[in-house]
Short mmCIF file of C-alpha atoms and ligand atoms in Angstrom, two decimals:
data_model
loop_
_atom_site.label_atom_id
_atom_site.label_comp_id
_atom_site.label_asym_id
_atom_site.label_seq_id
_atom_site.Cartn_x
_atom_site.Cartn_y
_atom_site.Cartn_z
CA UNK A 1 71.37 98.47 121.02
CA UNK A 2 73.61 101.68 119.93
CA UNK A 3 77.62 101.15 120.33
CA UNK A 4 78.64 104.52 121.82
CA UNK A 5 81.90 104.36 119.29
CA UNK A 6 79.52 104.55 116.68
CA UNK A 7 78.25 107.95 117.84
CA UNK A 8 81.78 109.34 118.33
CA UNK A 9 81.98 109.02 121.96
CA UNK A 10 84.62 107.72 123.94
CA UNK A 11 85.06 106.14 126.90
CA UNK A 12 86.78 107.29 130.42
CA UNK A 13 89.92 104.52 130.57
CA UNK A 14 92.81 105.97 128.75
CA UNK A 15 91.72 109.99 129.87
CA UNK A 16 92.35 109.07 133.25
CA UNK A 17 95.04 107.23 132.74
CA UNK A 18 96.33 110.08 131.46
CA UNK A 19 94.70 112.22 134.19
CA UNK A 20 96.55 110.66 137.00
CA UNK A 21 99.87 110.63 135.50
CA UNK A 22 99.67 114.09 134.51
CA UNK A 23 98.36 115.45 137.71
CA UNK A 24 94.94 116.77 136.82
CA UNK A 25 91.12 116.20 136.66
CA UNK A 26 88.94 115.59 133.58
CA UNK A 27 85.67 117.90 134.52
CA UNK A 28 82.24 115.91 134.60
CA UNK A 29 79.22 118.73 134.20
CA UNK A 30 75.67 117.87 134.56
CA UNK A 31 73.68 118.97 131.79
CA UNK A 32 70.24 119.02 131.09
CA UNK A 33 69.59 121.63 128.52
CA UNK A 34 70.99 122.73 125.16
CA UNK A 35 72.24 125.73 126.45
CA UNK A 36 74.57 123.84 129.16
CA UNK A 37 75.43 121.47 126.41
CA UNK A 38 76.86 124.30 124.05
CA UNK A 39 78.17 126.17 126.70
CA UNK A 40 80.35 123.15 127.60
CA UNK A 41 81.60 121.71 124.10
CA UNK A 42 82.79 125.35 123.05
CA UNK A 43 84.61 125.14 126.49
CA UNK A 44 86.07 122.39 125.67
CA UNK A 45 86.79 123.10 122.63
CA UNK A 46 88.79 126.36 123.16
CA UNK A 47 90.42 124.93 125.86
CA UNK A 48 90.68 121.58 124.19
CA UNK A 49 90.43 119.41 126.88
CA UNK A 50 88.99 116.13 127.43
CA UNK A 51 84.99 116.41 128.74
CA UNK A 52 82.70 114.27 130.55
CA UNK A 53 78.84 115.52 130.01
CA UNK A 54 76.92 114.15 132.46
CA UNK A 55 72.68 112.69 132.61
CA UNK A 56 71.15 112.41 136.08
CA UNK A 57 68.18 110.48 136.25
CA UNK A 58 66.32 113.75 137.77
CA UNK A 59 67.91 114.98 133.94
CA UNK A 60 66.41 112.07 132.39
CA UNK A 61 63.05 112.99 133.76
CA UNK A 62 63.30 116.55 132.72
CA UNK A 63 64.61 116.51 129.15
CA UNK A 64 63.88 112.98 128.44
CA UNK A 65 66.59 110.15 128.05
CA UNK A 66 66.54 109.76 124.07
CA UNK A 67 66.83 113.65 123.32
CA UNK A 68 69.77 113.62 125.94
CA UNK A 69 71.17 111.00 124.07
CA UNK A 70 71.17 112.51 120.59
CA UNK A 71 72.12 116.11 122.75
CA UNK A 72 75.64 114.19 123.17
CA UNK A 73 75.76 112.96 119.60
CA UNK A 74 75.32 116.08 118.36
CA UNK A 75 77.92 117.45 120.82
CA UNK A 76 80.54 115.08 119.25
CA UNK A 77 79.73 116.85 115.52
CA UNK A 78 79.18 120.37 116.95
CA UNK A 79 82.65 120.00 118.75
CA UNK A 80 84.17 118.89 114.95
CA UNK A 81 82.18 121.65 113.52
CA UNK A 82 83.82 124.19 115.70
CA UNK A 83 87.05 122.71 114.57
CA UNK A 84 88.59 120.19 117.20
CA UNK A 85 89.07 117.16 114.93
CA UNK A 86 89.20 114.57 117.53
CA UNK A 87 87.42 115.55 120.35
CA UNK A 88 87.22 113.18 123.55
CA UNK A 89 83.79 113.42 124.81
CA UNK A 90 81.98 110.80 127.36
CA UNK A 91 78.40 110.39 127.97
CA UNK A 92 78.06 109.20 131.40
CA UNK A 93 75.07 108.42 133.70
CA UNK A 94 75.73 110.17 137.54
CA UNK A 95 74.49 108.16 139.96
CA UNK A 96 72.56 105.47 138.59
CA UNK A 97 70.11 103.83 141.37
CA UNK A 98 70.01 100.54 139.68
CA UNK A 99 71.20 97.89 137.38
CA UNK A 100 68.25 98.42 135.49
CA UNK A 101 68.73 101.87 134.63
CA UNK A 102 72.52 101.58 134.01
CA UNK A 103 71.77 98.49 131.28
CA UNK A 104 69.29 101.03 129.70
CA UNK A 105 71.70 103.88 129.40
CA UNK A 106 74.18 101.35 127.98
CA UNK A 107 71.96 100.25 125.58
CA UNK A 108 71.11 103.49 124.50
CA UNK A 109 75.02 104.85 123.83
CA UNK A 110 76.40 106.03 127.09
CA UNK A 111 79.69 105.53 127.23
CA UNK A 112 80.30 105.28 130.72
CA UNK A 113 78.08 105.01 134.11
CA UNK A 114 78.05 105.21 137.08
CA UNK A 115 76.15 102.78 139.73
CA UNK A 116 75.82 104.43 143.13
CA UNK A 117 74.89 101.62 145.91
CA UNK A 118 76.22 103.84 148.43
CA UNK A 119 73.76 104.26 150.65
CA UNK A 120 73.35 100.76 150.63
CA UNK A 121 74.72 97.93 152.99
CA UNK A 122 78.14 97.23 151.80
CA UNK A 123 77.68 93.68 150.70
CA UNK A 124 74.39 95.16 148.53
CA UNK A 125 76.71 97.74 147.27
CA UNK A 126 79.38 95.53 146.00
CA UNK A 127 76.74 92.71 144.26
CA UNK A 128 74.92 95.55 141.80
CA UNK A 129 77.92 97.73 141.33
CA UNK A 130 79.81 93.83 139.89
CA UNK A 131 76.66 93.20 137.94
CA UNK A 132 76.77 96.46 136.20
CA UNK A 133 80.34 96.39 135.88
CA UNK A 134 80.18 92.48 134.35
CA UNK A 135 77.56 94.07 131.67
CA UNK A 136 79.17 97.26 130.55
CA UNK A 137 82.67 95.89 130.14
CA UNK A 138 80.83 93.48 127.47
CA UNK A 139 80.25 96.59 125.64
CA UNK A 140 83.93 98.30 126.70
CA UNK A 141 81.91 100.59 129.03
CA UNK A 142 83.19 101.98 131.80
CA UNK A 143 82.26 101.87 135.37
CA UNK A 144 82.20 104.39 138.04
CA UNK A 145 80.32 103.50 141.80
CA UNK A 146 81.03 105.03 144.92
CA UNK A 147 81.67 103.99 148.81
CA UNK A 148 80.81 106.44 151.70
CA UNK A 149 78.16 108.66 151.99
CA UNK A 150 78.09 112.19 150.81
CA UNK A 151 75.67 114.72 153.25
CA UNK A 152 72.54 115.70 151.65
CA UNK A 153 70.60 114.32 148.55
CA UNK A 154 72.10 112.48 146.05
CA UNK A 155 69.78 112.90 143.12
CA UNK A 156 67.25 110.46 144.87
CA UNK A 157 70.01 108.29 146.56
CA UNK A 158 69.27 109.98 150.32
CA UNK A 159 71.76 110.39 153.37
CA UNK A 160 71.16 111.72 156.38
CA UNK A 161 74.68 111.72 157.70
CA UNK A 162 78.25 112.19 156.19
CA UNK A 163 80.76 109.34 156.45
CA UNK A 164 83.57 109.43 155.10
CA UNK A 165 84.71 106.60 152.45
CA UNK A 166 86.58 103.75 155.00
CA UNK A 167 90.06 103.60 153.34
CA UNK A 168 90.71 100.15 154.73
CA UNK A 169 87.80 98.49 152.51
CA UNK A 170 88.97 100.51 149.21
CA UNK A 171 91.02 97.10 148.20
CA UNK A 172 88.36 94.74 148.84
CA UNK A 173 85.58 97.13 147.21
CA UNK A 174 87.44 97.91 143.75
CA UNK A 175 88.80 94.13 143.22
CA UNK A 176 85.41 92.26 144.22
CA UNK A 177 83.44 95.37 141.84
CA UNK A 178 85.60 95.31 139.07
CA UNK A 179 85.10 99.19 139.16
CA UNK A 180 86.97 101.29 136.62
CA UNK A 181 87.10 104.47 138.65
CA UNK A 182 85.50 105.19 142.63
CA UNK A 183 83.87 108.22 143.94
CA UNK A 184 85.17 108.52 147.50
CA UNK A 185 83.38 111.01 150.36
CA UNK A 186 85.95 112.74 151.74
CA UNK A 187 83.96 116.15 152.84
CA UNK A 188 82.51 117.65 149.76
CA UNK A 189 78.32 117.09 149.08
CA UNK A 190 75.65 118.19 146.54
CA UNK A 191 74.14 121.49 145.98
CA UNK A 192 74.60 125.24 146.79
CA UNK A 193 74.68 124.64 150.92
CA UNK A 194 77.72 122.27 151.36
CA UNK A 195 78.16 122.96 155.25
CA UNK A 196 75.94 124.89 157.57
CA UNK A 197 76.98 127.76 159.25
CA UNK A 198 77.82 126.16 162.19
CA UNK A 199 80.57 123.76 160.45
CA UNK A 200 81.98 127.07 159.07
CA UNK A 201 83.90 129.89 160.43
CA UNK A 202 82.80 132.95 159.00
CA UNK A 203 85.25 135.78 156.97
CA UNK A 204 84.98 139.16 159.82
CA UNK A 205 85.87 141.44 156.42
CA UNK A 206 82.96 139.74 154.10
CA UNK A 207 80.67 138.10 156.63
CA UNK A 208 81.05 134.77 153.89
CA UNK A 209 81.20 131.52 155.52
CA UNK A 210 84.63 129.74 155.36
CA UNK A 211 84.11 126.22 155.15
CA UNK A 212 86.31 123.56 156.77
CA UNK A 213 88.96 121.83 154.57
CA UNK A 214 88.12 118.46 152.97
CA UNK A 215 89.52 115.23 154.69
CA UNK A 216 92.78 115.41 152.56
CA UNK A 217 94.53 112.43 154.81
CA UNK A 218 91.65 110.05 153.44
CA UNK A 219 91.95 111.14 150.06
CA UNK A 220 95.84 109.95 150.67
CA UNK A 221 95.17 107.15 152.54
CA UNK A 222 92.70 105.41 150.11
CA UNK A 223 95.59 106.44 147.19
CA UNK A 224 98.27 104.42 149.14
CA UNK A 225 95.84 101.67 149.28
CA UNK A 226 94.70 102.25 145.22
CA UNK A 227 97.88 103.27 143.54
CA UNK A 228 97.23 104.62 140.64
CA UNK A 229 93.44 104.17 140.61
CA UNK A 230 91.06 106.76 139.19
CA UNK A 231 89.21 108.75 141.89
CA UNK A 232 86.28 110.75 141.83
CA UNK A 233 85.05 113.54 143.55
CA UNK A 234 81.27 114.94 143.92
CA UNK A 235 79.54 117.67 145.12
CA UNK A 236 82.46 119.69 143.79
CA UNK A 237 81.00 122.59 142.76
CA UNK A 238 82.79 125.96 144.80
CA UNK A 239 79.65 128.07 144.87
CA UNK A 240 80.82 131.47 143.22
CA UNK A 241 80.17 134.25 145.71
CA UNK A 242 79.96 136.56 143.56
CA UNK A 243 77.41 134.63 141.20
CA UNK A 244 75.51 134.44 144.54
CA UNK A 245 75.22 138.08 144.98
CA UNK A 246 74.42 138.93 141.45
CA UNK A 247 71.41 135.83 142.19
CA UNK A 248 70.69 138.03 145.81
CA UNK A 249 71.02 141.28 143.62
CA UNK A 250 68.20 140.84 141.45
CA UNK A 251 65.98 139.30 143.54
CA UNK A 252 67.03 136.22 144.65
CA UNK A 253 67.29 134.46 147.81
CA UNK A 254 70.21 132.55 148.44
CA UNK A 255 71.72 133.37 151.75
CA UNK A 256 74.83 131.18 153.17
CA UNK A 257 75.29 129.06 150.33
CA UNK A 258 78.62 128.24 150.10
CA UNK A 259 80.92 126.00 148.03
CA UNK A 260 84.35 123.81 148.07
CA UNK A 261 87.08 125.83 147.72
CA UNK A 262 89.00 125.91 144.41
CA UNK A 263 92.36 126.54 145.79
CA UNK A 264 91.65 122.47 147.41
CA UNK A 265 89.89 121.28 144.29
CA UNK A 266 92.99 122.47 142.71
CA UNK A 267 95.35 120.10 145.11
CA UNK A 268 93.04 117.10 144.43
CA UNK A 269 93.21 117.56 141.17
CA UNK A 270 96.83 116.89 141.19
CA UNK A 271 96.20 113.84 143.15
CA UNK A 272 94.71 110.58 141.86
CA UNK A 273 91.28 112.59 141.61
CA UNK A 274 90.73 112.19 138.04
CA UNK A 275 87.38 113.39 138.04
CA UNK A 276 85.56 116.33 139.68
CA UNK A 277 81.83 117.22 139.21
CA UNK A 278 80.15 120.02 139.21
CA UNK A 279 76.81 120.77 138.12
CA UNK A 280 75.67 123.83 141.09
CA UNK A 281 78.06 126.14 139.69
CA UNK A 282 76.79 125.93 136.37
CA UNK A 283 73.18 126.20 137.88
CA UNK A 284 74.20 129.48 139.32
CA UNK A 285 76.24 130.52 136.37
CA UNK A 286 72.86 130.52 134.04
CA UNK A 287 70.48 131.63 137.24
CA UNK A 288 72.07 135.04 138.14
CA UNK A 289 72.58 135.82 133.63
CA UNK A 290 69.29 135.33 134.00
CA UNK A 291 67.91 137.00 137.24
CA UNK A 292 70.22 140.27 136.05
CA UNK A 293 69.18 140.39 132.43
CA UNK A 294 65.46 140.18 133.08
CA UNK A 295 66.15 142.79 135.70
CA UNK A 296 67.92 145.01 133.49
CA UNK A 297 65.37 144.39 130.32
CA UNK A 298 62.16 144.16 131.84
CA UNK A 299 60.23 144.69 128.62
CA UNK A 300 61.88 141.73 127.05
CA UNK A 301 60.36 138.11 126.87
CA UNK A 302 62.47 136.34 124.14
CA UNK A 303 64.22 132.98 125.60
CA UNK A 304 66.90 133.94 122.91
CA UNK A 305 67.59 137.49 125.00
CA UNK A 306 68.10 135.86 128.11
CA UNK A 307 69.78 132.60 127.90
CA UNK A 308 72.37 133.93 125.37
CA UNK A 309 74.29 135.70 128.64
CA UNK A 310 73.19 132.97 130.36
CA UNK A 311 75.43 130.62 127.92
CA UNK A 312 77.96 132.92 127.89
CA UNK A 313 78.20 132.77 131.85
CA UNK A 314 78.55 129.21 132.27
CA UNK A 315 81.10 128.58 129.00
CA UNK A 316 83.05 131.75 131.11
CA UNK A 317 82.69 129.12 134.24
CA UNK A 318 83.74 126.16 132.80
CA UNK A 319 86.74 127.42 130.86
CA UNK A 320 87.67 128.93 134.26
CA UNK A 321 87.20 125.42 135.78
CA UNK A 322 88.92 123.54 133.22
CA UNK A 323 92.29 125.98 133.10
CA UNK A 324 92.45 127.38 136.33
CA UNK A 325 91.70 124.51 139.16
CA UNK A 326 91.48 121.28 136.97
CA UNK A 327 94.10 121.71 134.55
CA UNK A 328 92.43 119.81 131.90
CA UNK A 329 93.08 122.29 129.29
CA UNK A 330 95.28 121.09 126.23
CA UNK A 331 95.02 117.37 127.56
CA UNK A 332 93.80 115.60 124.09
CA UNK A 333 95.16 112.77 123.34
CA UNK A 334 95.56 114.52 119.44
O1 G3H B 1 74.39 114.73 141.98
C1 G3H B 1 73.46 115.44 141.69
C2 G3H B 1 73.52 116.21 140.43
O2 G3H B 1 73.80 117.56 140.70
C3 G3H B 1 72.26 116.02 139.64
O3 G3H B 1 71.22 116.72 140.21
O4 G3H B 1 69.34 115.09 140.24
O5 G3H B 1 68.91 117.54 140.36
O6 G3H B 1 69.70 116.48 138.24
P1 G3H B 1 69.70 116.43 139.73
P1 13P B 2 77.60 119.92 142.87
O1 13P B 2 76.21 120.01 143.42
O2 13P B 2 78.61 120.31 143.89
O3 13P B 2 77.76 120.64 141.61
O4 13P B 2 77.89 118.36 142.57
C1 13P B 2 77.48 117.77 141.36
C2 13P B 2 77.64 116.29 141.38
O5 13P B 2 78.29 115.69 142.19
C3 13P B 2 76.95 115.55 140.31
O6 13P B 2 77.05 114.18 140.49
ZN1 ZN B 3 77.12 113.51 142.50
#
């Protein structure tokens, strides 16, 4: 068993506390190599703002959990190193698909989880997301899990449809859980394609696709119904156009994908959305650095070459994210 305080990590209570009485979002990005990892403590760093780093199990898989684990530590020492002497940093687990794998991450370190039942019945939902709850908070771990659906594939928690988190069972849902913070649906979903054309109107000057605006009344509803309680938001990444065309440039093949708007991630944010992932936009961040320099250099085959502007990209993304549509920036405690 390895106490997460002994690794230097912190927990998510008191930064959203903060978060929703100050009116901003503490990012969450996915990582799953050393290159996202560095990108996102010198971000937070030079921004110094609070950070959630983030394991899927499809992350797990890839890297493997215990390197993951130490990637964190050493992201707590690399962010001293670089000169912020008390940096906030949570290791969470995103959408955990069962008790058993959020006890594991617990006993490993993380320092917060999250349990997603939501594709489950309701009932189901609320009996898995108390047991994991019951065991972390032995272990002052904290708890996100979710209600309503998000569109698309949620690592390998599947959804056909979209629905929309039911504000009226918010009450019962966070008291019978225990939950410490709840990821609601309210329009966004996973990935580079968030709506299909058809949901979308399309820009006559560009020929982008405008997506429709998320379900902002929800969002207010369930907060009259939760004051105060820390919200979360998924599938937030915006989908950069113009990372897509430098992707479509060089050689990719990435036509229609569009994002969530910043300019509404920005009004959540000052909402009780506390929390906003994004993992896509860092995806496409490191993709198109990649795609161009290999385009541009095509006599060079050194990793180093390549994902150094590919680090550079995403740190450029999620200082961007952090100061300019969460407002996490300056937000440590000390
Ligand atoms: O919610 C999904 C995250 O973007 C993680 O994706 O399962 O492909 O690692 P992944
Ligand atoms: P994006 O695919 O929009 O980046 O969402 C990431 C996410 O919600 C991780 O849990
Ligand atoms: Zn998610």
């Amino acid at each position: 068993m390895v106490n997460y305080k002994d690794l230097g990590l912190v927990n998510t209570r008191e930064m959203f506390k903060r978060a929703v009485a100050g009116g901003y979002a503490i990012p969450a990005f996915n990582f799953n190599t050393m290159e996202q990892m560095q990108a996102i403590v010198q971000a937070a760093v030079e921004t110094k703002s609070p950070v959630i780093m983030q394991v899927s199990k499809g992350a797990r898989n890839y890297a493997n959990a215990t390197i993951l684990r130490y990637m964190a530590e050493g992201a707590v020492a690399y962010a001293k190193e670089l000169g912020c002497e008390h940096p906030e940093i949570v290791l969470h687990l995103d959408h955990g698909d069962s008790f058993e794998l959020c006890k594991d991450c617990i006993d490993m370190g993380f320092s917060s989880v999250m349990y997603d039942g939501s594709s489950l019945p309701y009932e189901e939902n609320i009996k898995i997301s108390r047991q994991v709850v019951e065991y972390a908070h032995k272990y002052d771990v904290t708890v996100e899990c979710e209600l309503g659906v998000l569109a698309g594939v949620e690592d390998e928690v599947a959804s056909e449809v979209s629905h929309y988190t039911k504000p009226e069972e918010v009450i019962d849902f966070a008291t019978r859980t225990g939950c410490d913070s709840l990821a609601i649906s309210i329009g966004t979903s996973h990935g580079a394609y968030k709506f299909k054309p058809e949901q979308c109107t399309r820009d006559p000057k560009t020929g982008k696709l405008v997506p429709p605006p998320l379900a902002f009344d929800v969002l207010h509803e369930i907060e009259n119904k939760l004051p105060g309680f820390p919200i979360v938001l998924h599938g937030s990444s915006s989908v950069p156009q113009e990372e897509v065309d430098t992707i479509n440039k060089f050689g990719g093949n990435l036509p229609d994908a569009v994002g969530i708007p910043e300019e509404q991630l920005r009004e959540a944010s000052k909402s009780a959305v506390c929390k906003i992932n994004i993992d896509s936009d860092s995806r496409l961040a490191m993709t198109a650095a990649v795609r161009q320099y290999l385009a541009e250099h095509p006599d060079h085959f050194d990793p180093r070459q390549y994902l150094k502007p590919a680090r550079e990209n995403m740190k450029k993304m999620y200082i961007h994210k952090i100061v300019d549509v969460l407002g996490s920036d300056g937000k440590l405690a000390q």
